[in-house]
């Protein structure tokens, strides 16, 4: 009976080894060309992996659930760094799908299964809760992901509308670092929690005073 396997991780390595077996590397092809010979299939591969220590690790799993398969793929996706906002969406979509079936599934367990820190996953979920226009600014390169994460702290504090818009404009026009912007956000949230005057309100009143 025919048996089939599904490759979950290592696609780039598999393609590289297949290319090495079928066509050979540039060095072996050049050597064959000098001798006016055609490089035999498998010759290059055998040359580079002829020693017993040159082994290729392969793991085969039976009856793996789709969820575990996705966890494995996400944890292995470290060879090429994808844009942080794309990574955030991938983690958030999977986490929300799991939470849909199991509402109490711990975020820390999810983070461990995908090979990321709980803070990374928490930031990813918060980023995907930001207004679509803010996310688009990150996609287009107008706003850094780090600054957007600081905006999520304001959004999580139930700051919406014009107040959030003010901070977004400040993030877009700031010439400082993410750390400096973080300090400003932290100070504002602390003042707000202590019942101090709202910075946005102060600036709005000052603008009105100047105008009139």
mmCIF file of C-alpha atoms in Angstrom:
data_model
loop_
_atom_site.group_PDB
_atom_site.id
_atom_site.type_symbol
_atom_site.label_atom_id
_atom_site.label_comp_id
_atom_site.label_asym_id
_atom_site.label_seq_id
_atom_site.Cartn_x
_atom_site.Cartn_y
_atom_site.Cartn_z
ATOM 1 C CA UNK A 1 0.000 0.000 0.000
ATOM 2 C CA UNK A 2 1.310 3.460 -0.886
ATOM 3 C CA UNK A 3 2.491 5.629 1.972
ATOM 4 C CA UNK A 4 2.637 9.410 1.878
ATOM 5 C CA UNK A 5 4.421 11.918 4.055
ATOM 6 C CA UNK A 6 3.667 15.579 4.648
ATOM 7 C CA UNK A 7 6.682 17.858 5.032
ATOM 8 C CA UNK A 8 5.987 20.196 7.940
ATOM 9 C CA UNK A 9 9.376 21.826 8.416
ATOM 10 C CA UNK A 10 12.656 21.986 6.518
ATOM 11 C CA UNK A 11 11.365 22.775 3.031
ATOM 12 C CA UNK A 12 14.368 24.961 2.182
ATOM 13 C CA UNK A 13 16.803 22.288 3.378
ATOM 14 C CA UNK A 14 14.949 19.640 1.399
ATOM 15 C CA UNK A 15 15.081 21.725 -1.774
ATOM 16 C CA UNK A 16 18.772 22.462 -1.259
ATOM 17 C CA UNK A 17 19.631 18.783 -0.842
ATOM 18 C CA UNK A 18 17.489 17.822 -3.838
ATOM 19 C CA UNK A 19 19.322 20.398 -5.942
ATOM 20 C CA UNK A 20 22.646 19.077 -4.700
ATOM 21 C CA UNK A 21 21.637 15.522 -5.650
ATOM 22 C CA UNK A 22 20.196 16.273 -9.077
ATOM 23 C CA UNK A 23 22.419 19.083 -10.361
ATOM 24 C CA UNK A 24 25.355 19.405 -7.984
ATOM 25 C CA UNK A 25 27.064 22.456 -6.559
ATOM 26 C CA UNK A 26 28.975 25.020 -8.609
ATOM 27 C CA UNK A 27 32.382 23.579 -7.681
ATOM 28 C CA UNK A 28 31.492 20.038 -8.754
ATOM 29 C CA UNK A 29 29.899 21.287 -11.959
ATOM 30 C CA UNK A 30 33.061 23.277 -12.790
ATOM 31 C CA UNK A 31 35.282 20.247 -12.162
ATOM 32 C CA UNK A 32 33.118 18.100 -14.424
ATOM 33 C CA UNK A 33 33.181 20.777 -17.132
ATOM 34 C CA UNK A 34 36.999 20.860 -17.077
ATOM 35 C CA UNK A 35 37.030 17.128 -17.780
ATOM 36 C CA UNK A 36 34.344 17.558 -20.444
ATOM 37 C CA UNK A 37 32.090 15.235 -18.516
ATOM 38 C CA UNK A 38 28.564 15.479 -17.324
ATOM 39 C CA UNK A 39 28.169 15.433 -13.572
ATOM 40 C CA UNK A 40 26.464 12.192 -12.613
ATOM 41 C CA UNK A 41 23.279 12.414 -10.572
ATOM 42 C CA UNK A 42 24.066 11.969 -6.900
ATOM 43 C CA UNK A 43 27.841 12.280 -7.337
ATOM 44 C CA UNK A 44 28.079 15.752 -5.785
ATOM 45 C CA UNK A 45 25.798 14.770 -2.907
ATOM 46 C CA UNK A 46 27.842 11.654 -2.156
ATOM 47 C CA UNK A 47 31.063 13.635 -2.279
ATOM 48 C CA UNK A 48 29.916 16.129 0.328
ATOM 49 C CA UNK A 49 28.161 13.595 2.556
ATOM 50 C CA UNK A 50 30.445 10.568 2.214
ATOM 51 C CA UNK A 51 31.649 10.561 5.814
ATOM 52 C CA UNK A 52 29.658 8.830 8.534
ATOM 53 C CA UNK A 53 29.544 12.050 10.554
ATOM 54 C CA UNK A 54 27.831 13.839 7.675
ATOM 55 C CA UNK A 55 24.324 12.849 8.648
ATOM 56 C CA UNK A 56 21.035 14.516 7.876
ATOM 57 C CA UNK A 57 18.535 14.476 10.706
ATOM 58 C CA UNK A 58 14.988 13.500 9.807
ATOM 59 C CA UNK A 59 12.120 13.163 12.240
ATOM 60 C CA UNK A 60 8.970 11.277 11.406
ATOM 61 C CA UNK A 61 5.841 11.629 13.515
ATOM 62 C CA UNK A 62 2.703 9.525 13.320
ATOM 63 C CA UNK A 63 -0.829 10.722 14.044
ATOM 64 C CA UNK A 64 0.171 14.352 14.606
ATOM 65 C CA UNK A 65 -2.817 16.610 15.127
ATOM 66 C CA UNK A 66 -3.297 19.630 12.836
ATOM 67 C CA UNK A 67 -2.788 21.943 15.813
ATOM 68 C CA UNK A 68 0.575 20.427 16.704
ATOM 69 C CA UNK A 69 1.582 20.594 13.046
ATOM 70 C CA UNK A 70 0.882 24.336 12.926
ATOM 71 C CA UNK A 71 2.776 24.858 16.196
ATOM 72 C CA UNK A 72 5.764 23.072 14.694
ATOM 73 C CA UNK A 73 5.685 25.134 11.514
ATOM 74 C CA UNK A 74 5.509 28.432 13.409
ATOM 75 C CA UNK A 75 8.333 27.484 15.787
ATOM 76 C CA UNK A 76 10.532 26.441 12.835
ATOM 77 C CA UNK A 77 9.929 29.638 10.886
ATOM 78 C CA UNK A 78 13.141 31.341 12.019
ATOM 79 C CA UNK A 79 15.354 31.129 8.919
ATOM 80 C CA UNK A 80 13.998 34.274 7.287
ATOM 81 C CA UNK A 81 12.771 37.099 9.478
ATOM 82 C CA UNK A 82 9.321 38.196 8.372
ATOM 83 C CA UNK A 83 7.996 41.710 9.080
ATOM 84 C CA UNK A 84 6.870 41.901 12.722
ATOM 85 C CA UNK A 85 3.320 42.945 11.848
ATOM 86 C CA UNK A 86 2.919 39.876 9.603
ATOM 87 C CA UNK A 87 4.292 37.617 12.309
ATOM 88 C CA UNK A 88 1.945 39.260 14.817
ATOM 89 C CA UNK A 89 -1.076 38.492 12.667
ATOM 90 C CA UNK A 90 -0.068 34.869 12.168
ATOM 91 C CA UNK A 91 0.317 34.300 15.906
ATOM 92 C CA UNK A 92 -2.848 36.203 16.750
ATOM 93 C CA UNK A 93 -5.010 34.337 14.249
ATOM 94 C CA UNK A 94 -3.844 30.971 15.547
ATOM 95 C CA UNK A 95 -4.142 32.000 19.190
ATOM 96 C CA UNK A 96 -7.678 33.285 18.691
ATOM 97 C CA UNK A 97 -8.621 30.126 16.828
ATOM 98 C CA UNK A 98 -7.398 28.036 19.759
ATOM 99 C CA UNK A 99 -9.160 30.302 22.234
ATOM 100 C CA UNK A 100 -12.367 29.898 20.232
ATOM 101 C CA UNK A 101 -12.346 26.165 20.920
ATOM 102 C CA UNK A 102 -10.743 26.422 24.370
ATOM 103 C CA UNK A 103 -11.431 29.855 25.923
ATOM 104 C CA UNK A 104 -9.077 29.312 28.869
ATOM 105 C CA UNK A 105 -6.065 28.169 26.833
ATOM 106 C CA UNK A 106 -3.076 29.913 28.520
ATOM 107 C CA UNK A 107 -1.181 32.490 26.506
ATOM 108 C CA UNK A 108 2.082 31.360 28.126
ATOM 109 C CA UNK A 109 1.549 27.804 26.893
ATOM 110 C CA UNK A 110 0.830 29.058 23.398
ATOM 111 C CA UNK A 111 3.988 31.188 23.457
ATOM 112 C CA UNK A 112 6.097 28.234 24.537
ATOM 113 C CA UNK A 113 4.653 26.027 21.805
ATOM 114 C CA UNK A 114 5.536 28.513 19.052
ATOM 115 C CA UNK A 115 8.944 29.320 20.514
ATOM 116 C CA UNK A 116 8.227 32.935 21.453
ATOM 117 C CA UNK A 117 8.032 34.844 24.729
ATOM 118 C CA UNK A 118 4.645 35.580 26.328
ATOM 119 C CA UNK A 119 5.361 39.303 25.922
ATOM 120 C CA UNK A 120 5.854 38.869 22.167
ATOM 121 C CA UNK A 121 2.521 37.096 21.807
ATOM 122 C CA UNK A 122 0.766 39.574 24.083
ATOM 123 C CA UNK A 123 2.080 42.464 21.999
ATOM 124 C CA UNK A 124 1.016 40.677 18.817
ATOM 125 C CA UNK A 125 -2.562 40.306 20.039
ATOM 126 C CA UNK A 126 -2.680 43.936 21.147
ATOM 127 C CA UNK A 127 -1.297 45.106 17.824
ATOM 128 C CA UNK A 128 -4.098 43.311 15.981
ATOM 129 C CA UNK A 129 -6.620 45.107 18.208
ATOM 130 C CA UNK A 130 -5.433 48.527 17.030
ATOM 131 C CA UNK A 131 -7.576 50.432 14.515
ATOM 132 C CA UNK A 132 -7.111 49.235 10.945
ATOM 133 C CA UNK A 133 -5.716 52.614 9.853
ATOM 134 C CA UNK A 134 -2.951 52.386 12.467
ATOM 135 C CA UNK A 135 -2.038 48.885 11.354
ATOM 136 C CA UNK A 136 -1.915 50.060 7.745
ATOM 137 C CA UNK A 137 0.586 52.769 8.690
ATOM 138 C CA UNK A 138 2.864 50.038 10.002
ATOM 139 C CA UNK A 139 2.373 47.940 6.864
ATOM 140 C CA UNK A 140 3.333 50.888 4.648
ATOM 141 C CA UNK A 141 6.398 51.739 6.682
ATOM 142 C CA UNK A 142 5.188 55.100 8.006
ATOM 143 C CA UNK A 143 5.065 53.871 11.605
ATOM 144 C CA UNK A 144 7.432 51.400 13.243
ATOM 145 C CA UNK A 145 6.088 48.279 14.915
ATOM 146 C CA UNK A 146 7.794 49.321 18.167
ATOM 147 C CA UNK A 147 5.924 52.626 18.281
ATOM 148 C CA UNK A 148 2.679 50.861 17.417
ATOM 149 C CA UNK A 149 3.175 48.537 20.387
ATOM 150 C CA UNK A 150 3.380 51.606 22.641
ATOM 151 C CA UNK A 151 0.104 52.797 21.143
ATOM 152 C CA UNK A 152 -1.449 49.469 22.149
ATOM 153 C CA UNK A 153 -0.852 50.399 25.781
ATOM 154 C CA UNK A 154 -3.060 53.438 25.290
ATOM 155 C CA UNK A 155 -5.650 51.410 23.406
ATOM 156 C CA UNK A 156 -5.696 48.818 26.205
ATOM 157 C CA UNK A 157 -6.300 51.654 28.674
ATOM 158 C CA UNK A 158 -9.528 52.408 26.779
ATOM 159 C CA UNK A 159 -8.130 55.535 25.161
ATOM 160 C CA UNK A 160 -9.954 56.034 21.890
ATOM 161 C CA UNK A 161 -10.948 58.617 19.327
ATOM 162 C CA UNK A 162 -9.194 61.957 19.271
ATOM 163 C CA UNK A 163 -6.992 61.135 22.246
ATOM 164 C CA UNK A 164 -5.585 58.054 20.574
ATOM 165 C CA UNK A 165 -5.347 59.997 17.321
ATOM 166 C CA UNK A 166 -3.244 62.641 19.061
ATOM 167 C CA UNK A 167 -0.771 60.028 20.276
ATOM 168 C CA UNK A 168 -0.679 58.396 16.864
ATOM 169 C CA UNK A 169 0.219 61.738 15.275
ATOM 170 C CA UNK A 170 2.850 62.233 17.929
ATOM 171 C CA UNK A 171 4.305 58.811 17.132
ATOM 172 C CA UNK A 172 4.363 59.644 13.427
ATOM 173 C CA UNK A 173 6.135 62.955 13.920
ATOM 174 C CA UNK A 174 8.487 61.992 16.747
ATOM 175 C CA UNK A 175 12.189 62.080 16.033
ATOM 176 C CA UNK A 176 13.070 60.233 19.212
ATOM 177 C CA UNK A 177 13.476 56.570 19.972
ATOM 178 C CA UNK A 178 10.904 54.010 20.971
ATOM 179 C CA UNK A 179 12.257 54.175 24.526
ATOM 180 C CA UNK A 180 11.627 57.933 24.674
ATOM 181 C CA UNK A 181 8.110 57.519 23.333
ATOM 182 C CA UNK A 182 7.530 54.717 25.843
ATOM 183 C CA UNK A 183 8.510 57.021 28.706
ATOM 184 C CA UNK A 184 6.039 59.644 27.495
ATOM 185 C CA UNK A 185 3.245 57.076 27.283
ATOM 186 C CA UNK A 186 4.130 55.699 30.723
ATOM 187 C CA UNK A 187 4.091 59.160 32.264
ATOM 188 C CA UNK A 188 0.746 59.971 30.660
ATOM 189 C CA UNK A 189 -0.856 56.727 31.837
ATOM 190 C CA UNK A 190 0.493 57.294 35.345
ATOM 191 C CA UNK A 191 -0.955 60.805 35.471
ATOM 192 C CA UNK A 192 -4.254 59.537 34.139
ATOM 193 C CA UNK A 193 -4.381 56.768 36.723
ATOM 194 C CA UNK A 194 -3.691 59.275 39.515
ATOM 195 C CA UNK A 195 -6.502 61.515 38.365
ATOM 196 C CA UNK A 196 -4.229 64.246 37.062
ATOM 197 C CA UNK A 197 -5.273 66.541 34.216
ATOM 198 C CA UNK A 198 -5.492 64.846 30.867
ATOM 199 C CA UNK A 199 -2.562 65.913 28.683
ATOM 200 C CA UNK A 200 -4.756 65.861 25.603
ATOM 201 C CA UNK A 201 -7.306 68.038 27.335
ATOM 202 C CA UNK A 202 -4.648 70.525 28.460
ATOM 203 C CA UNK A 203 -3.290 70.845 24.935
ATOM 204 C CA UNK A 204 -6.786 71.224 23.488
ATOM 205 C CA UNK A 205 -7.646 74.016 25.927
ATOM 206 C CA UNK A 206 -4.335 75.731 25.237
ATOM 207 C CA UNK A 207 -5.010 75.578 21.499
ATOM 208 C CA UNK A 208 -8.437 77.131 22.041
ATOM 209 C CA UNK A 209 -6.941 79.921 24.195
ATOM 210 C CA UNK A 210 -4.417 80.803 21.484
ATOM 211 C CA UNK A 211 -7.089 80.690 18.782
ATOM 212 C CA UNK A 212 -9.357 83.118 20.621
#
